[in-house]
Coordinates of C-alpha atoms (C1' of nucleotides) in Angstrom, one line a residue:
Chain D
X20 CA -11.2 -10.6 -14.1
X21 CA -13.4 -8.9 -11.2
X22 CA -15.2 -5.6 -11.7
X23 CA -12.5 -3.5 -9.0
X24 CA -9.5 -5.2 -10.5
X25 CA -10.8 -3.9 -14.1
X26 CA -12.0 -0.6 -12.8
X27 CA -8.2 -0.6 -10.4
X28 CA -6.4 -0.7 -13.7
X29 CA -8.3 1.4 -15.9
X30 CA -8.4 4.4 -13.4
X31 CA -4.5 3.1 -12.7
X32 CA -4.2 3.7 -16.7
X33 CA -5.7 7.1 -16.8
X34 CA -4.0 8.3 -14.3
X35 CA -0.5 7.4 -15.3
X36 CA -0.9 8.2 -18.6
X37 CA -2.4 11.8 -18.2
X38 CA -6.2 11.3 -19.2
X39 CA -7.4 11.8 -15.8
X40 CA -5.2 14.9 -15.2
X41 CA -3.9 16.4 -11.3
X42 CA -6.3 18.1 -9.6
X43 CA -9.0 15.8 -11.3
X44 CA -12.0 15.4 -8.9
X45 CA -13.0 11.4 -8.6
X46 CA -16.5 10.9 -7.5
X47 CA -17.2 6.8 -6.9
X48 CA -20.6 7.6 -8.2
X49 CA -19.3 9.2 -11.4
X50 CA -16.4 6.8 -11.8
X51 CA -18.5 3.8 -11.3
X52 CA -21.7 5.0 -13.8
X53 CA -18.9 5.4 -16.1
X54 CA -16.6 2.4 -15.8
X55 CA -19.7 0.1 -15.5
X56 CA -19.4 -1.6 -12.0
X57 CA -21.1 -0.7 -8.9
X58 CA -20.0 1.5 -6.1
X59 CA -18.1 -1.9 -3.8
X60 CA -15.5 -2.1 -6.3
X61 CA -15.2 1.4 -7.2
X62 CA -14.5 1.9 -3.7
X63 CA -11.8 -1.0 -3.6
X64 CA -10.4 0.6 -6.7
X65 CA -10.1 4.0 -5.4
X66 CA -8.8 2.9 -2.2
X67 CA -5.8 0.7 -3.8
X68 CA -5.1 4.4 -6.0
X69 CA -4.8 6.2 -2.9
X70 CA -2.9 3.7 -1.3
X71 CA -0.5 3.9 -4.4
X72 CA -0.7 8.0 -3.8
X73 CA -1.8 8.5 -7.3
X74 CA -5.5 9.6 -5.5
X75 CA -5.4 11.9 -2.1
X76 CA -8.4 13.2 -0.1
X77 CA -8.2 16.7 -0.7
X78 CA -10.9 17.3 1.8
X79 CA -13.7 14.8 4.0
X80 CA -15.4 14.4 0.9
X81 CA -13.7 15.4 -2.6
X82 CA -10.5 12.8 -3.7
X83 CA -8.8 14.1 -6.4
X84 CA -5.9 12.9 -8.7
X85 CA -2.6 13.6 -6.9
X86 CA -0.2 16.1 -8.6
X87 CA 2.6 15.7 -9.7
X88 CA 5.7 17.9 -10.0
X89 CA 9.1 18.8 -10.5
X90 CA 9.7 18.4 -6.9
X91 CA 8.0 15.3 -7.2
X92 CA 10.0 13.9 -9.5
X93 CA 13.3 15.2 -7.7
X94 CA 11.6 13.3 -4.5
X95 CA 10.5 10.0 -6.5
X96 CA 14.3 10.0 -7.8
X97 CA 15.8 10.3 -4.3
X98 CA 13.8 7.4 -3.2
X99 CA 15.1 5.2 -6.3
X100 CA 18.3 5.7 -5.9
X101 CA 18.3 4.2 -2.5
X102 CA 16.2 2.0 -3.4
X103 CA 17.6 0.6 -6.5
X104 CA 21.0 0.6 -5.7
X105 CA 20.8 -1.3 -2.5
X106 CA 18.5 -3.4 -4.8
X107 CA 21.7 -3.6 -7.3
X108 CA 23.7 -4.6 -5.1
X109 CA 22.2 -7.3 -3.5
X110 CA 20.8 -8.5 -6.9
X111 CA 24.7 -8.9 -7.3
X112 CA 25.8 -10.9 -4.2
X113 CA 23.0 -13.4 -5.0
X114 CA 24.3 -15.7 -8.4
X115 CA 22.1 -15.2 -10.5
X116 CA 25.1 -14.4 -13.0
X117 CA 23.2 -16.3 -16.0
X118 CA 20.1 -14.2 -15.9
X119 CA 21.6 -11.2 -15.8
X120 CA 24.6 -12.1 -18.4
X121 CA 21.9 -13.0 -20.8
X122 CA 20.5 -9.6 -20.1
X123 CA 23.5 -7.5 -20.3
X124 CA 24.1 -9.3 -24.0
X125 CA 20.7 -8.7 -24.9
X126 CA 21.1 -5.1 -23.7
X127 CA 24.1 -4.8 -25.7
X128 CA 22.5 -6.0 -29.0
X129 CA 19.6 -3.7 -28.6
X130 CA 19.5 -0.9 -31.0
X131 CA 17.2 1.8 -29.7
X132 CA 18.5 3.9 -32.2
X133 CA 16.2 2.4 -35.3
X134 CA 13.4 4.1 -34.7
X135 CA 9.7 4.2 -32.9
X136 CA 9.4 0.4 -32.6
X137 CA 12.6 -0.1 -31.0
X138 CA 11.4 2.2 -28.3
X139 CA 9.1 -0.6 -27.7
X140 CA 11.2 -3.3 -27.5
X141 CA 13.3 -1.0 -25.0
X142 CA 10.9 -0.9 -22.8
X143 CA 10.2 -4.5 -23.1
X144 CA 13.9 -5.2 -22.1
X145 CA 13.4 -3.2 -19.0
X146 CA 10.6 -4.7 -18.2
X147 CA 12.6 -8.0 -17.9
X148 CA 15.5 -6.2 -16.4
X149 CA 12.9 -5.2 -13.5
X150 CA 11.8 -8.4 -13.6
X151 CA 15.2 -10.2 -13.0
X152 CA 16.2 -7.6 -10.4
X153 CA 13.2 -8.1 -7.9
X154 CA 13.4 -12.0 -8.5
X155 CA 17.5 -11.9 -7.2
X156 CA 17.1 -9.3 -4.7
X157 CA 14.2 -12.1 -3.3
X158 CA 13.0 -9.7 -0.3
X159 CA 9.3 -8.9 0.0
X160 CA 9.9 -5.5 1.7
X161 CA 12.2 -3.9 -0.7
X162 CA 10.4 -5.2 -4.0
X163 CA 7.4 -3.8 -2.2
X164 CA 9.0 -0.1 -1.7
X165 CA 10.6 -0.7 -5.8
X166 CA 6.9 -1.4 -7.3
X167 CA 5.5 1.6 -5.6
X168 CA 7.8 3.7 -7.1
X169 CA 7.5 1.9 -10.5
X170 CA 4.1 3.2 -10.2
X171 CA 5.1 6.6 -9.9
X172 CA 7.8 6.5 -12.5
X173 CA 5.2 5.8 -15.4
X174 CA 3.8 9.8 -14.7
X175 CA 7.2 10.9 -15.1
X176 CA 8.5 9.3 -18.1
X177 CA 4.8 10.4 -19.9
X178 CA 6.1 14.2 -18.7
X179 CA 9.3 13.3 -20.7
X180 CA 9.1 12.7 -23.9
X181 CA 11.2 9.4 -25.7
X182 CA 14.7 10.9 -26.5
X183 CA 16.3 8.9 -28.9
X184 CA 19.4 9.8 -28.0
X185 CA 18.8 9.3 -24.2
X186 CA 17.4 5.7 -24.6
X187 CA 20.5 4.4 -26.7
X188 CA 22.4 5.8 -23.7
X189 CA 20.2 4.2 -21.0
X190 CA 20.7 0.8 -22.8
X191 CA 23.9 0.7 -22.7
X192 CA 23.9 1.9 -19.1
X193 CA 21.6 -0.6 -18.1
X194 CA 24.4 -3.4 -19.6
X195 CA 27.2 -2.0 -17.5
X196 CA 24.8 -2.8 -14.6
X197 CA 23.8 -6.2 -15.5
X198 CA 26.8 -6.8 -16.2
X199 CA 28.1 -6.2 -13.3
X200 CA 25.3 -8.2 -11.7
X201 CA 26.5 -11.1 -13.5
X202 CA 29.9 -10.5 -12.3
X203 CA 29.0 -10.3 -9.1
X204 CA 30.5 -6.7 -8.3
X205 CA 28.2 -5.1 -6.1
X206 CA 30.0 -1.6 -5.6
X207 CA 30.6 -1.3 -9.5
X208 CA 26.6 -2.1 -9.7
X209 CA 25.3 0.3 -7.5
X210 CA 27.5 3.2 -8.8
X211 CA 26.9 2.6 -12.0
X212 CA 22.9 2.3 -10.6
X213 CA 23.4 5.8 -9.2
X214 CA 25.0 7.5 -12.6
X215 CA 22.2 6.0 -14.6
X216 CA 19.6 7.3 -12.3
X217 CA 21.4 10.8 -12.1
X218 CA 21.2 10.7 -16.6
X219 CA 17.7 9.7 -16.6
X220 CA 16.7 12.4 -14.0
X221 CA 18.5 15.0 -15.8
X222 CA 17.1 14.2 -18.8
X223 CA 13.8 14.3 -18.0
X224 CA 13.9 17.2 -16.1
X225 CA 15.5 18.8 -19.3
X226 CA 12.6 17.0 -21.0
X227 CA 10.1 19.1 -18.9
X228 CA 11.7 22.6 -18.6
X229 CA 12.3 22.7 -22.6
X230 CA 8.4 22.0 -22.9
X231 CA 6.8 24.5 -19.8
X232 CA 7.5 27.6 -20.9
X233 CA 6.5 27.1 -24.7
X234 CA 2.6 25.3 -23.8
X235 CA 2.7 25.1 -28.0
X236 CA 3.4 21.6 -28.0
X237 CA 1.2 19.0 -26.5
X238 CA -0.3 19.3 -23.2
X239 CA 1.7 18.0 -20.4
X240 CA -0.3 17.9 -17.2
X241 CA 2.7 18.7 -15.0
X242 CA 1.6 20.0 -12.1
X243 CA 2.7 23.9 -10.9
X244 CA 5.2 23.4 -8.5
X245 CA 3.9 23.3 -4.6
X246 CA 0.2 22.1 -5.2
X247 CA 0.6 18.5 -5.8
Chain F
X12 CA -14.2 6.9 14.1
X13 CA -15.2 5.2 10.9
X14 CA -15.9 0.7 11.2
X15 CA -13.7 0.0 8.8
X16 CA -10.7 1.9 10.5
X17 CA -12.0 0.1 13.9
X18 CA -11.5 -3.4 12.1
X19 CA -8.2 -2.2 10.8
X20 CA -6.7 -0.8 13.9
X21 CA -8.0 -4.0 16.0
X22 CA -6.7 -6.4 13.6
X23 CA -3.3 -4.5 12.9
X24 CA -2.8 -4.5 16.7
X25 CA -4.0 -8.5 16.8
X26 CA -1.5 -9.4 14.4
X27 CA 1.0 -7.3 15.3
X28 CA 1.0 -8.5 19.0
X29 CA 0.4 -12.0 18.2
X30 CA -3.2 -12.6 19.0
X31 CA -3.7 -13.6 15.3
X32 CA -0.6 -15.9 14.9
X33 CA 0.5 -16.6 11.4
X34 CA -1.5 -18.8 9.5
X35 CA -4.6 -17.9 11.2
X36 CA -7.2 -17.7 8.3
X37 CA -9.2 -14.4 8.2
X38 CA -12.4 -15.1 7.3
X39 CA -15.0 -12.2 6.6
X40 CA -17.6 -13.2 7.7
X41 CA -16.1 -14.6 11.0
X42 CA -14.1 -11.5 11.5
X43 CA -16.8 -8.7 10.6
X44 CA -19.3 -11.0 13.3
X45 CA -16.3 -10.9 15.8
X46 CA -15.6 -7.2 15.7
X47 CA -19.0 -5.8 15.3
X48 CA -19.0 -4.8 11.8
X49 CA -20.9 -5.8 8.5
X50 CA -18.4 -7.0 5.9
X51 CA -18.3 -4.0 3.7
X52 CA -15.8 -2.5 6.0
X53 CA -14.2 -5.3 7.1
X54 CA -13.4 -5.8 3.4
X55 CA -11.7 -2.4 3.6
X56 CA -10.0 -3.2 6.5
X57 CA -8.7 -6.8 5.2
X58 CA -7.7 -5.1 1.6
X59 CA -5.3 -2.7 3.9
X60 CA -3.5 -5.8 5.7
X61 CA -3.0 -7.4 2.2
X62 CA -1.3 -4.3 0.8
X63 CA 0.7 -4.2 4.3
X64 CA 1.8 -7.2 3.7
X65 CA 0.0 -8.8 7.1
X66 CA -2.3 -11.0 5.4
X67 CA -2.1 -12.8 2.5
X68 CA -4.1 -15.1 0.2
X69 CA -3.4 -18.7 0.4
X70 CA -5.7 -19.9 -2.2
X71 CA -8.7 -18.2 -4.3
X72 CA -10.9 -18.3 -1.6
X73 CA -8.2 -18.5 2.1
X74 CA -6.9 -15.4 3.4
X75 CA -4.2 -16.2 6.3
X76 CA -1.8 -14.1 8.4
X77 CA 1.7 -13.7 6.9
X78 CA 4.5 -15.6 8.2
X79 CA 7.3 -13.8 9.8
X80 CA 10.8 -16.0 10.0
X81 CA 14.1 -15.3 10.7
X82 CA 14.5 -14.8 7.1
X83 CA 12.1 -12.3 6.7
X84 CA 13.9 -10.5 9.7
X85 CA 17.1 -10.3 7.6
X86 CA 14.7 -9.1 4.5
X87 CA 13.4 -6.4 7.2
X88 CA 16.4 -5.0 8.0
X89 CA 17.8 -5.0 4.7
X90 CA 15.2 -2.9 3.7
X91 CA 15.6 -0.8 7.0
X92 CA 19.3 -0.1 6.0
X93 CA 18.8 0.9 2.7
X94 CA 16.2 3.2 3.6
X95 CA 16.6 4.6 6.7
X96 CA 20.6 5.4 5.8
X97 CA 18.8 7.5 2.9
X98 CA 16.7 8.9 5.3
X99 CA 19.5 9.8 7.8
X100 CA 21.5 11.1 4.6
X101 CA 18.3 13.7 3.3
X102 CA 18.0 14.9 7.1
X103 CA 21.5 15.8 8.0
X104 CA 20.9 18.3 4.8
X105 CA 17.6 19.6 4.9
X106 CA 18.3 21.7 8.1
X107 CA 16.6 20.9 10.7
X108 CA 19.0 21.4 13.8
X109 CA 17.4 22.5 16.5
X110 CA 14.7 19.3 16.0
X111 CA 17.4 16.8 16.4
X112 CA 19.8 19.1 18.1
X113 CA 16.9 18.9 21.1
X114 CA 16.3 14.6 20.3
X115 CA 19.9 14.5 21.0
X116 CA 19.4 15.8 23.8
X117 CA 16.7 14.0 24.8
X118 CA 18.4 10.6 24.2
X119 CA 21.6 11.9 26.3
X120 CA 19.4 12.2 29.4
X121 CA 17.2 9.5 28.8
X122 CA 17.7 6.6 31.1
X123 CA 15.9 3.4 30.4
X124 CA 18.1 1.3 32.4
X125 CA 15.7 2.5 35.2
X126 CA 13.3 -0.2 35.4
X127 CA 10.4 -1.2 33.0
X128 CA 8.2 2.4 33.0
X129 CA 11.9 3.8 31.6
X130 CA 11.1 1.1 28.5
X131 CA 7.8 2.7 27.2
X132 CA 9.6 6.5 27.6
X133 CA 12.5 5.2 25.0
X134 CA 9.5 4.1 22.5
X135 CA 7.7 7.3 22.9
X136 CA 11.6 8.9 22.6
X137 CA 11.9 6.3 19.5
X138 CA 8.3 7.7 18.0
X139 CA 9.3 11.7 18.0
X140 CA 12.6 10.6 16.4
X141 CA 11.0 9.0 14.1
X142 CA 8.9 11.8 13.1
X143 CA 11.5 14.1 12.8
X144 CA 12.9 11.8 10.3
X145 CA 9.4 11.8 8.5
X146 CA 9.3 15.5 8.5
X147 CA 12.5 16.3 7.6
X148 CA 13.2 13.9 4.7
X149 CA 10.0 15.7 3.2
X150 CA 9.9 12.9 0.9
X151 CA 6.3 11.2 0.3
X152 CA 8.2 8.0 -1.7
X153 CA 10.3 7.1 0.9
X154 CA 8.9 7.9 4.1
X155 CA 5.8 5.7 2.6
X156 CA 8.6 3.3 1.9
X157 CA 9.7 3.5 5.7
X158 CA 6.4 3.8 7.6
X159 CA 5.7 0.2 5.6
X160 CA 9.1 -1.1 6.8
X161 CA 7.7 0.3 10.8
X162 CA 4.6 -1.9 10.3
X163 CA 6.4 -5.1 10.5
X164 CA 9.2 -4.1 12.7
X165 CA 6.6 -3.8 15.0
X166 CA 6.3 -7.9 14.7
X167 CA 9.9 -8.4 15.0
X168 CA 10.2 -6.3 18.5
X169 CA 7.8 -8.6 19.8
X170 CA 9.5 -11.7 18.6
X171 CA 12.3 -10.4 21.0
X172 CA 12.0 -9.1 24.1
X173 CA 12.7 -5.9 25.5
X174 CA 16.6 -6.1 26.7
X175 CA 17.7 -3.4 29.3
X176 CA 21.0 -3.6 27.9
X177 CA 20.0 -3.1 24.2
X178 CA 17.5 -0.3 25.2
X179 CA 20.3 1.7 27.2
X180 CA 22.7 1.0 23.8
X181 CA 20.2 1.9 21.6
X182 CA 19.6 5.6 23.5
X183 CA 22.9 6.0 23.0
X184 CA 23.7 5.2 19.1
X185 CA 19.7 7.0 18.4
X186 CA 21.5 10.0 20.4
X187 CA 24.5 9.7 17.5
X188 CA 22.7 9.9 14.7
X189 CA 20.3 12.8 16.0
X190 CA 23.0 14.8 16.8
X191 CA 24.7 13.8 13.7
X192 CA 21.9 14.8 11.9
X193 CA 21.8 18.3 14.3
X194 CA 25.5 19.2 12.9
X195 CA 24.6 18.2 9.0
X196 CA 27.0 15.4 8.8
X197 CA 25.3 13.2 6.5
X198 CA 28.1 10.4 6.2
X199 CA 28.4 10.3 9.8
X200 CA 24.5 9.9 10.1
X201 CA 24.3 7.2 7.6
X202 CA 27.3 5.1 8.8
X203 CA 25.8 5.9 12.7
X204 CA 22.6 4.3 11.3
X205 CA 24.2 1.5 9.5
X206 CA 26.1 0.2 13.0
X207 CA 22.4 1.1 15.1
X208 CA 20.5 -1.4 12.8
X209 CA 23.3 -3.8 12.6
X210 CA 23.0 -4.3 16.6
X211 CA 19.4 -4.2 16.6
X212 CA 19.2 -7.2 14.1
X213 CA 21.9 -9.2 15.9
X214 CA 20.2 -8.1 19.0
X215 CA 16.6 -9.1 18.1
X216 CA 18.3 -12.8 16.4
X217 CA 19.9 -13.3 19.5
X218 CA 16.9 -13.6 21.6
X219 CA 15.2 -15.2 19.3
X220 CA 17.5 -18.0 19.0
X221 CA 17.9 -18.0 22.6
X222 CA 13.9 -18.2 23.0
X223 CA 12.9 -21.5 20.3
X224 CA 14.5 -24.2 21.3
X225 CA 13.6 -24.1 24.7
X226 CA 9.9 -23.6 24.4
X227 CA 9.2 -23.4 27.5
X228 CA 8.7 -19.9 27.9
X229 CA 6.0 -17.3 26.2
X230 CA 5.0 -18.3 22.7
X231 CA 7.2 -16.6 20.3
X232 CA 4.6 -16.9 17.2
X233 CA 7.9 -17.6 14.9
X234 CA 7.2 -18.7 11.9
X235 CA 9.1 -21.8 11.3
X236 CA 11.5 -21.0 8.3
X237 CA 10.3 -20.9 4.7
X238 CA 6.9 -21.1 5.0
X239 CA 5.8 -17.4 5.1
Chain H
dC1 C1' -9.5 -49.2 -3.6
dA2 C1' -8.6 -45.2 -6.0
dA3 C1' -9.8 -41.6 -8.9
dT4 C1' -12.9 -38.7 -11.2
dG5 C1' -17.0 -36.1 -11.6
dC6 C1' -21.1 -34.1 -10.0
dG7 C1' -23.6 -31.6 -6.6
dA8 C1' -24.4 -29.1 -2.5
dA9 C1' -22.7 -25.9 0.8
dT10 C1' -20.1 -22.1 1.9
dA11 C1' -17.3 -18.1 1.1
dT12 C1' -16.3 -14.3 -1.8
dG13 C1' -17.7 -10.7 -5.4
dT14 C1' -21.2 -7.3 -6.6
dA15 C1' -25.2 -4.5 -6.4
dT16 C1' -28.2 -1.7 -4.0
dA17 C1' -30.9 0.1 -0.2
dC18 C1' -30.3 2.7 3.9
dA19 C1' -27.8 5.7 7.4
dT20 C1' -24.9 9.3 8.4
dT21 C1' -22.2 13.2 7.6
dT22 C1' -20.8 17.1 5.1
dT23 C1' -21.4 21.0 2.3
dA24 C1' -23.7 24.5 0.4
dA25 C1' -27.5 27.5 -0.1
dA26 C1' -31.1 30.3 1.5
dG27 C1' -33.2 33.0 4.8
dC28 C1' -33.2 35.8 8.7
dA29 C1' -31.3 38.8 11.9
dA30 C1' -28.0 42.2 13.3
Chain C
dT3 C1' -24.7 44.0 3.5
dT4 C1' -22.7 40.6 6.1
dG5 C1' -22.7 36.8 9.0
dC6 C1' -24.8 33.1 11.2
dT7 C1' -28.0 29.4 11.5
dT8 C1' -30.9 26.1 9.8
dT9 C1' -32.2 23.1 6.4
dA10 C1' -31.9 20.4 2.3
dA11 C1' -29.4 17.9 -1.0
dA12 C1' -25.8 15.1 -2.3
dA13 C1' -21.9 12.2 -1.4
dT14 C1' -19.7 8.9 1.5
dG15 C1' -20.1 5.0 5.0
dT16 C1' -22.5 0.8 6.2
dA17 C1' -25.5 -3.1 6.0
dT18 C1' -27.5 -6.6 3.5
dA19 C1' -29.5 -9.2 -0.3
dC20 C1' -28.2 -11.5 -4.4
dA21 C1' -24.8 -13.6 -7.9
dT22 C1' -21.0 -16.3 -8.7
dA23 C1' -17.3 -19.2 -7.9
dT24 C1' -14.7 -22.5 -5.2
dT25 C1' -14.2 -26.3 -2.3
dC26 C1' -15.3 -30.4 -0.1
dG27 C1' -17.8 -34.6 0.2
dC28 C1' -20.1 -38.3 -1.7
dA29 C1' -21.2 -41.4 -5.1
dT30 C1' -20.2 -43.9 -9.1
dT31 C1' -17.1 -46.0 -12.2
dG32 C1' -12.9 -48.0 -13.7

DNA sequence: CAATGCGAATATGTATACATTTTAAAGCAA
DNA sequence: TTGCTTTAAAATGTATACATATTCGCATTG
């Protein structure tokens, strides 16, 4: 693996998952000493993270870690559901019916509700499910625009804590979809795209403003609204 | 102006107009001798064109121009729909009437059936309207998402030529989603956007297909299908 | 004659030295 | 005391030397 693809995903890592928090000053120097490598691929690094909009120049010579806030969140969640239901439906007017049938039953069979380890396997499923969907849809330009926001998405589900409740519900909204990928209904697929996205938004949202106000439980590193 | 934006802009422009034709291999050396700068920021510049999606590597050590087909056309505009109907959709209720109250206008009484100079006043018309867009959506995710989509469109215009009859249809249907837009009517601006890109891709497929098997005019730098 | 392996050449990956620009601090003047 | 100018330090931008890896060609062997 080359020095700026391990320093890429290591920053990429910190980022997403809060150690490096908003407002964060990166310095190549500092970031380079740190991670080991040499300036040429901390500034490959950097530049893919900025690229990505997880690292903005906040003036000619200070990049800090982007913020992120509710707004953000609201904005990253507009920009999926376009996204991922145009994605739906095309995924079903391709054929792949078997992938995503398999997926649907697998989705059905998952039980989310049995505790932590589940979660993982949840996740795992999705993974596939994201898998399959930019593999049908088969178009550089929207998989593209779908990663990006993948990217994104990982800051906002660390805001939001794992609800039990919410990922048994997700599961078996992300069946209805497959399954409706597999049957080829597009409109069914997209709706049901849109609901799901409209849920998970809600319930992260709820996630965040139950948390904000109390600051007892762990940090969060959400971002005051209008600074990010 | 920093090098490694100068390498960037030149080669942007090079493969954007066709000067680098897809396929041509991108070598670092070769390219940072030809424009004047030392490889460190023709690095930069090359890493940029690989996240656009302009170059990509062929094998460990072979960096070419992408392709550009007919099929990845079709992928263009696909992408194009789904986002730029969002886009229309998010502008028609943010509020900003007077912006494309005044682009209406602009496109009513622009006339670009008036000769070739007419041509380059609808792409600077085109540019504002796309701005406003940008500025209105107020949405980092997807306008990111539609500035990418711009970067190759930019290919596909030049695949076709400029048709006086398109441009004069094309002032009028921008003119119908602008003041679509102007009144807040966000179904009408979506749908309006839907039928615009649906005549520029049968538009820009026309030519083309009009242009290949004769040969015997410009170079089209088409990718022959599939191998992008 | 073909295929495989070894070696040399070349291109990329990394480190670092040097240049340039920006920012901040200090000193001087109003 | 405040503001402006100058200067110095530190960080980024660029060039280049060095390390590493890949590819192509040639030779040897089956």
């Amino acid at each position: 693996m080359r020095a700026s693809d391990r320093a890429y995903v290591t920053l990429l890592d910190e980022i997403q998952s809060g150690v490096l928090a908003p407002g964060a000053v990166i310095g190549e120097v500092e970031q380079s000493v740190r991670l080991g490598v040499s300036r040429t691929p901390m500034r490959e690094a950097i530049g893919r993270l900025v690229t990505d909009g997880l690292i903005r120049q906040q003036s000619a010579r200070v990049l800090v870690v982007t913020g992120f806030d509710v707004d953000d969140i609201e904005s990253l969640f507009e920009a999926r559901r376009s996204l991922e239901e145009a994605a739906a439906r095309l995924a079903a007017v391709r054929g792949y019916s078997e992938t995503f049938s398999s997926l649907a039953d697998a989705f059905d069979t998952a039980h989310p509700e049995r505790g932590v380890l589940a979660a993982d396997a949840y996740y795992t499923l999705i993974e596939r499910f994201d898998a399959a969907i930019d593999a049908a849809v088969n178009n550089v330009y929207l998989v593209q625009a779908l990663r990006n926001t993948r990217t994104h998405l990982a800051r906002a589900r660390r805001l939001a804590r794992d609800n039990q409740d919410r990922l048994v519900a997700s599961t078996a909204e992300h069946a209805l979809i497959a399954r409706a990928i597999a049957e080829g209904n597009a409109d069914l697929a997209a709706h049901a795209t849109h609901v799901h996205l409209h849920h998970a938004l809600r319930s992260i949202l709820a996630s965040i403003t139950a948390d904000t106000p109390g600051t007892a439980t762990s940090p969060t590193n959400l971002t005051p609204k209008g600074q990010s």
